[in-house]
PDB file of N, CA and C in Angstrom:
ATOM      1  N   MET A   1     -42.968  73.150  53.842  1.00 46.00           N
ATOM      2  CA  MET A   1     -42.265  71.896  53.675  1.00 46.00           C
ATOM      3  C   MET A   1     -43.263  70.760  53.447  1.00 46.00           C
ATOM      4  N   GLN A   2     -42.942  69.937  52.483  1.00 50.00           N
ATOM      5  CA  GLN A   2     -43.781  68.771  52.239  1.00 50.00           C
ATOM      6  C   GLN A   2     -43.126  67.543  52.848  1.00 50.00           C
ATOM      7  N   GLU A   3     -43.922  66.747  53.497  1.00 50.00           N
ATOM      8  CA  GLU A   3     -43.419  65.508  54.053  1.00 50.00           C
ATOM      9  C   GLU A   3     -43.707  64.377  53.084  1.00 50.00           C
ATOM     10  N   LYS A   4     -42.731  63.555  52.890  1.00 53.00           N
ATOM     11  CA  LYS A   4     -42.897  62.433  51.992  1.00 53.00           C
ATOM     12  C   LYS A   4     -43.523  61.270  52.769  1.00 53.00           C
ATOM     13  N   VAL A   5     -44.627  60.773  52.275  1.00 48.00           N
ATOM     14  CA  VAL A   5     -45.320  59.669  52.924  1.00 48.00           C
ATOM     15  C   VAL A   5     -44.882  58.376  52.244  1.00 48.00           C
ATOM     16  N   LEU A   6     -44.351  57.470  53.029  1.00 50.00           N
ATOM     17  CA  LEU A   6     -43.919  56.190  52.494  1.00 50.00           C
ATOM     18  C   LEU A   6     -45.106  55.243  52.415  1.00 50.00           C
ATOM     19  N   GLU A   7     -45.166  54.517  51.324  1.00 61.00           N
ATOM     20  CA  GLU A   7     -46.221  53.529  51.185  1.00 61.00           C
ATOM     21  C   GLU A   7     -45.909  52.322  52.054  1.00 61.00           C
ATOM     22  N   ASN A   8     -46.946  51.751  52.594  1.00 64.00           N
ATOM     23  CA  ASN A   8     -46.790  50.529  53.378  1.00 64.00           C
ATOM     24  C   ASN A   8     -46.798  49.367  52.400  1.00 64.00           C
ATOM     25  N   LYS A   9     -45.637  48.753  52.173  1.00 77.00           N
ATOM     26  CA  LYS A   9     -45.521  47.695  51.188  1.00 77.00           C
ATOM     27  C   LYS A   9     -45.583  46.306  51.822  1.00 77.00           C
ATOM     28  N   ARG A  10     -46.097  46.209  53.004  1.00 77.00           N
ATOM     29  CA  ARG A  10     -46.214  44.916  53.665  1.00 77.00           C
ATOM     30  C   ARG A  10     -47.431  44.177  53.124  1.00 77.00           C
ATOM     31  N   LEU A  11     -47.306  42.867  53.041  1.00 82.00           N
ATOM     32  CA  LEU A  11     -48.417  42.038  52.596  1.00 82.00           C
ATOM     33  C   LEU A  11     -49.177  41.566  53.830  1.00 82.00           C
ATOM     34  N   GLN A  12     -50.420  41.956  53.910  1.00 87.00           N
ATOM     35  CA  GLN A  12     -51.200  41.687  55.114  1.00 87.00           C
ATOM     36  C   GLN A  12     -51.363  40.185  55.358  1.00 87.00           C
ATOM     37  N   TYR A  13     -51.551  39.399  54.317  1.00 86.00           N
ATOM     38  CA  TYR A  13     -51.762  37.970  54.532  1.00 86.00           C
ATOM     39  C   TYR A  13     -50.488  37.283  55.041  1.00 86.00           C
ATOM     40  N   ILE A  14     -49.321  37.821  54.703  1.00 84.00           N
ATOM     41  CA  ILE A  14     -48.068  37.273  55.238  1.00 84.00           C
ATOM     42  C   ILE A  14     -47.949  37.600  56.724  1.00 84.00           C
ATOM     43  N   ASP A  15     -48.296  38.826  57.096  1.00 85.00           N
ATOM     44  CA  ASP A  15     -48.265  39.207  58.514  1.00 85.00           C
ATOM     45  C   ASP A  15     -49.246  38.368  59.328  1.00 85.00           C
ATOM     46  N   ILE A  16     -50.398  38.085  58.757  1.00 88.00           N
ATOM     47  CA  ILE A  16     -51.390  37.255  59.456  1.00 88.00           C
ATOM     48  C   ILE A  16     -50.857  35.835  59.624  1.00 88.00           C
ATOM     49  N   ALA A  17     -50.234  35.294  58.583  1.00 85.00           N
ATOM     50  CA  ALA A  17     -49.668  33.943  58.669  1.00 85.00           C
ATOM     51  C   ALA A  17     -48.572  33.877  59.725  1.00 85.00           C
ATOM     52  N   LYS A  18     -47.723  34.902  59.791  1.00 84.00           N
ATOM     53  CA  LYS A  18     -46.675  34.933  60.817  1.00 84.00           C
ATOM     54  C   LYS A  18     -47.281  35.016  62.213  1.00 84.00           C
ATOM     55  N   GLY A  19     -48.322  35.811  62.363  1.00 88.00           N
ATOM     56  CA  GLY A  19     -48.991  35.929  63.660  1.00 88.00           C
ATOM     57  C   GLY A  19     -49.603  34.617  64.101  1.00 88.00           C
ATOM     58  N   ILE A  20     -50.239  33.920  63.172  1.00 87.00           N
ATOM     59  CA  ILE A  20     -50.823  32.611  63.495  1.00 87.00           C
ATOM     60  C   ILE A  20     -49.727  31.629  63.887  1.00 87.00           C
ATOM     61  N   ALA A  21     -48.617  31.645  63.163  1.00 85.00           N
ATOM     62  CA  ALA A  21     -47.502  30.744  63.490  1.00 85.00           C
ATOM     63  C   ALA A  21     -46.933  31.064  64.872  1.00 85.00           C
ATOM     64  N   MET A  22     -46.825  32.339  65.210  1.00 86.00           N
ATOM     65  CA  MET A  22     -46.319  32.719  66.535  1.00 86.00           C
ATOM     66  C   MET A  22     -47.250  32.235  67.640  1.00 86.00           C
ATOM     67  N   ILE A  23     -48.529  32.384  67.428  1.00 90.00           N
ATOM     68  CA  ILE A  23     -49.503  31.906  68.421  1.00 90.00           C
ATOM     69  C   ILE A  23     -49.412  30.393  68.565  1.00 90.00           C
ATOM     70  N   CYS A  24     -49.218  29.685  67.446  1.00 87.00           N
ATOM     71  CA  CYS A  24     -49.092  28.231  67.499  1.00 87.00           C
ATOM     72  C   CYS A  24     -47.844  27.802  68.252  1.00 87.00           C
ATOM     73  N   ILE A  25     -46.770  28.534  68.097  1.00 86.00           N
ATOM     74  CA  ILE A  25     -45.543  28.203  68.843  1.00 86.00           C
ATOM     75  C   ILE A  25     -45.766  28.396  70.335  1.00 86.00           C
ATOM     76  N   ILE A  26     -46.444  29.460  70.704  1.00 89.00           N
ATOM     77  CA  ILE A  26     -46.747  29.697  72.121  1.00 89.00           C
ATOM     78  C   ILE A  26     -47.644  28.595  72.656  1.00 89.00           C
ATOM     79  N   LEU A  27     -48.658  28.226  71.888  1.00 88.00           N
ATOM     80  CA  LEU A  27     -49.553  27.139  72.319  1.00 88.00           C
ATOM     81  C   LEU A  27     -48.798  25.819  72.432  1.00 88.00           C
ATOM     82  N   GLY A  28     -47.867  25.581  71.514  1.00 86.00           N
ATOM     83  CA  GLY A  28     -47.101  24.344  71.547  1.00 86.00           C
ATOM     84  C   GLY A  28     -46.203  24.227  72.765  1.00 86.00           C
ATOM     85  N   HIS A  29     -45.746  25.363  73.273  1.00 87.00           N
ATOM     86  CA  HIS A  29     -44.871  25.331  74.446  1.00 87.00           C
ATOM     87  C   HIS A  29     -45.633  25.332  75.760  1.00 87.00           C
ATOM     88  N   MET A  30     -46.938  25.299  75.684  1.00 89.00           N
ATOM     89  CA  MET A  30     -47.723  25.252  76.915  1.00 89.00           C
ATOM     90  C   MET A  30     -47.775  23.849  77.500  1.00 89.00           C
ATOM     91  N   GLY A  31     -47.475  22.840  76.697  1.00 85.00           N
ATOM     92  CA  GLY A  31     -47.365  21.488  77.235  1.00 85.00           C
ATOM     93  C   GLY A  31     -48.611  20.642  77.146  1.00 85.00           C
ATOM     94  N   ASN A  32     -49.650  21.095  76.504  1.00 88.00           N
ATOM     95  CA  ASN A  32     -50.872  20.304  76.357  1.00 88.00           C
ATOM     96  C   ASN A  32     -50.685  19.330  75.196  1.00 88.00           C
ATOM     97  N   ALA A  33     -50.789  18.038  75.465  1.00 89.00           N
ATOM     98  CA  ALA A  33     -50.519  17.001  74.466  1.00 89.00           C
ATOM     99  C   ALA A  33     -51.480  17.082  73.280  1.00 89.00           C
ATOM    100  N   ASN A  34     -52.732  17.385  73.529  1.00 88.00           N
ATOM    101  CA  ASN A  34     -53.708  17.467  72.438  1.00 88.00           C
ATOM    102  C   ASN A  34     -53.404  18.631  71.497  1.00 88.00           C
ATOM    103  N   ILE A  35     -53.029  19.751  72.052  1.00 86.00           N
ATOM    104  CA  ILE A  35     -52.679  20.909  71.228  1.00 86.00           C
ATOM    105  C   ILE A  35     -51.379  20.635  70.489  1.00 86.00           C
ATOM    106  N   ASN A  36     -50.409  20.029  71.164  1.00 86.00           N
ATOM    107  CA  ASN A  36     -49.114  19.739  70.542  1.00 86.00           C
ATOM    108  C   ASN A  36     -49.246  18.834  69.330  1.00 86.00           C
ATOM    109  N   ARG A  37     -50.170  17.877  69.388  1.00 88.00           N
ATOM    110  CA  ARG A  37     -50.368  16.967  68.266  1.00 88.00           C
ATOM    111  C   ARG A  37     -50.717  17.717  66.983  1.00 88.00           C
ATOM    112  N   VAL A  38     -51.501  18.753  67.114  1.00 86.00           N
ATOM    113  CA  VAL A  38     -51.925  19.528  65.952  1.00 86.00           C
ATOM    114  C   VAL A  38     -50.899  20.591  65.597  1.00 86.00           C
ATOM    115  N   VAL A  39     -50.462  21.337  66.573  1.00 86.00           N
ATOM    116  CA  VAL A  39     -49.603  22.497  66.338  1.00 86.00           C
ATOM    117  C   VAL A  39     -48.224  22.090  65.820  1.00 86.00           C
ATOM    118  N   PHE A  40     -47.648  21.023  66.331  1.00 83.00           N
ATOM    119  CA  PHE A  40     -46.288  20.637  65.943  1.00 83.00           C
ATOM    120  C   PHE A  40     -46.208  20.129  64.508  1.00 83.00           C
ATOM    121  N   THR A  41     -47.333  19.907  63.853  1.00 85.00           N
ATOM    122  CA  THR A  41     -47.292  19.444  62.469  1.00 85.00           C
ATOM    123  C   THR A  41     -46.974  20.563  61.493  1.00 85.00           C
ATOM    124  N   PHE A  42     -47.200  21.825  61.871  1.00 82.00           N
ATOM    125  CA  PHE A  42     -47.004  22.892  60.892  1.00 82.00           C
ATOM    126  C   PHE A  42     -46.387  24.172  61.429  1.00 82.00           C
ATOM    127  N   HIS A  43     -46.195  24.353  62.718  1.00 78.00           N
ATOM    128  CA  HIS A  43     -45.807  25.675  63.217  1.00 78.00           C
ATOM    129  C   HIS A  43     -44.400  26.094  62.795  1.00 78.00           C
ATOM    130  N   VAL A  44     -43.439  25.207  62.704  1.00 80.00           N
ATOM    131  CA  VAL A  44     -42.105  25.581  62.223  1.00 80.00           C
ATOM    132  C   VAL A  44     -42.046  25.602  60.693  1.00 80.00           C
ATOM    133  N   PRO A  45     -42.633  24.630  59.999  1.00 85.00           N
ATOM    134  CA  PRO A  45     -42.601  24.697  58.531  1.00 85.00           C
ATOM    135  C   PRO A  45     -43.241  25.960  57.954  1.00 85.00           C
ATOM    136  N   ILE A  46     -44.218  26.531  58.623  1.00 83.00           N
ATOM    137  CA  ILE A  46     -44.835  27.748  58.085  1.00 83.00           C
ATOM    138  C   ILE A  46     -43.821  28.891  58.044  1.00 83.00           C
ATOM    139  N   PHE A  47     -42.893  28.936  59.018  1.00 78.00           N
ATOM    140  CA  PHE A  47     -41.850  29.965  58.980  1.00 78.00           C
ATOM    141  C   PHE A  47     -40.896  29.727  57.812  1.00 78.00           C
ATOM    142  N   PHE A  48     -40.582  28.467  57.504  1.00 82.00           N
ATOM    143  CA  PHE A  48     -39.727  28.172  56.354  1.00 82.00           C
ATOM    144  C   PHE A  48     -40.391  28.614  55.056  1.00 82.00           C
ATOM    145  N   PHE A  49     -41.670  28.359  54.918  1.00 85.00           N
ATOM    146  CA  PHE A  49     -42.376  28.762  53.701  1.00 85.00           C
ATOM    147  C   PHE A  49     -42.446  30.275  53.573  1.00 85.00           C
ATOM    148  N   ILE A  50     -42.721  30.956  54.678  1.00 82.00           N
ATOM    149  CA  ILE A  50     -42.799  32.421  54.638  1.00 82.00           C
ATOM    150  C   ILE A  50     -41.430  33.016  54.304  1.00 82.00           C
ATOM    151  N   THR A  51     -40.375  32.484  54.909  1.00 77.00           N
ATOM    152  CA  THR A  51     -39.033  32.987  54.627  1.00 77.00           C
ATOM    153  C   THR A  51     -38.651  32.708  53.178  1.00 77.00           C
ATOM    154  N   GLY A  52     -38.961  31.534  52.698  1.00 78.00           N
ATOM    155  CA  GLY A  52     -38.656  31.186  51.317  1.00 78.00           C
ATOM    156  C   GLY A  52     -39.386  32.062  50.311  1.00 78.00           C
ATOM    157  N   TYR A  53     -40.528  32.556  50.690  1.00 78.00           N
ATOM    158  CA  TYR A  53     -41.304  33.433  49.820  1.00 78.00           C
ATOM    159  C   TYR A  53     -40.564  34.742  49.559  1.00 78.00           C
ATOM    160  N   PHE A  54     -39.776  35.191  50.529  1.00 75.00           N
ATOM    161  CA  PHE A  54     -39.105  36.481  50.426  1.00 75.00           C
ATOM    162  C   PHE A  54     -37.622  36.399  50.070  1.00 75.00           C
ATOM    163  N   ILE A  55     -37.084  35.222  49.853  1.00 71.00           N
ATOM    164  CA  ILE A  55     -35.666  35.103  49.512  1.00 71.00           C
ATOM    165  C   ILE A  55     -35.446  35.573  48.081  1.00 71.00           C
ATOM    166  N   ARG A  56     -34.417  36.382  47.924  1.00 64.00           N
ATOM    167  CA  ARG A  56     -34.059  36.841  46.587  1.00 64.00           C
ATOM    168  C   ARG A  56     -33.186  35.779  45.932  1.00 64.00           C
ATOM    169  N   ILE A  57     -33.437  35.509  44.694  1.00 61.00           N
ATOM    170  CA  ILE A  57     -32.690  34.474  43.982  1.00 61.00           C
ATOM    171  C   ILE A  57     -31.280  34.939  43.656  1.00 61.00           C
ATOM    172  N   ASN A  58     -31.074  36.225  43.441  1.00 60.00           N
ATOM    173  CA  ASN A  58     -29.769  36.709  43.034  1.00 60.00           C
ATOM    174  C   ASN A  58     -28.810  36.963  44.196  1.00 60.00           C
ATOM    175  N   VAL A  59     -29.128  36.505  45.387  1.00 57.00           N
ATOM    176  CA  VAL A  59     -28.243  36.674  46.538  1.00 57.00           C
ATOM    177  C   VAL A  59     -27.086  35.686  46.424  1.00 57.00           C
ATOM    178  N   LYS A  60     -25.876  36.188  46.561  1.00 64.00           N
ATOM    179  CA  LYS A  60     -24.699  35.327  46.530  1.00 64.00           C
ATOM    180  C   LYS A  60     -24.414  34.839  47.944  1.00 64.00           C
ATOM    181  N   LEU A  61     -24.260  33.555  48.081  1.00 63.00           N
ATOM    182  CA  LEU A  61     -24.056  32.966  49.397  1.00 63.00           C
ATOM    183  C   LEU A  61     -22.581  32.826  49.755  1.00 63.00           C
ATOM    184  N   ILE A  62     -21.695  33.433  48.994  1.00 67.00           N
ATOM    185  CA  ILE A  62     -20.269  33.332  49.275  1.00 67.00           C
ATOM    186  C   ILE A  62     -19.915  33.946  50.621  1.00 67.00           C
ATOM    187  N   PHE A  63     -20.676  34.947  51.052  1.00 64.00           N
ATOM    188  CA  PHE A  63     -20.384  35.574  52.337  1.00 64.00           C
ATOM    189  C   PHE A  63     -20.562  34.601  53.496  1.00 64.00           C
ATOM    190  N   LEU A  64     -21.349  33.550  53.311  1.00 64.00           N
ATOM    191  CA  LEU A  64     -21.513  32.557  54.367  1.00 64.00           C
ATOM    192  C   LEU A  64     -20.278  31.661  54.477  1.00 64.00           C
ATOM    193  N   LEU A  65     -19.527  31.554  53.387  1.00 68.00           N
ATOM    194  CA  LEU A  65     -18.367  30.671  53.380  1.00 68.00           C
ATOM    195  C   LEU A  65     -17.086  31.350  53.832  1.00 68.00           C
ATOM    196  N   GLU A  66     -17.106  32.663  53.893  1.00 64.00           N
ATOM    197  CA  GLU A  66     -15.917  33.392  54.302  1.00 64.00           C
ATOM    198  C   GLU A  66     -15.676  33.235  55.797  1.00 64.00           C
ATOM    199  N   ILE A  67     -14.457  32.931  56.144  1.00 58.00           N
ATOM    200  CA  ILE A  67     -14.098  32.796  57.561  1.00 58.00           C
ATOM    201  C   ILE A  67     -13.280  34.028  57.921  1.00 58.00           C
ATOM    202  N   LYS A  68     -13.712  34.725  58.907  1.00 54.00           N
ATOM    203  CA  LYS A  68     -13.017  35.943  59.316  1.00 54.00           C
ATOM    204  C   LYS A  68     -12.265  35.723  60.593  1.00 54.00           C
TER     205      LYS A  68
END
């Protein structure tokens, strides 16, 4: 029997950016004013940029408008 090996299609630089953003969020919640001044300028926007990078343009958003 042959086992099929799946390729790892993850982008390493995206994973690194997410990891840095996660660390910044943790640092921001520690309560140090000096760290917060720097971290709060970009830690949430980096998640928006990363998410926007992976959004498919052909996704129909009608499912968000449906009320069940």
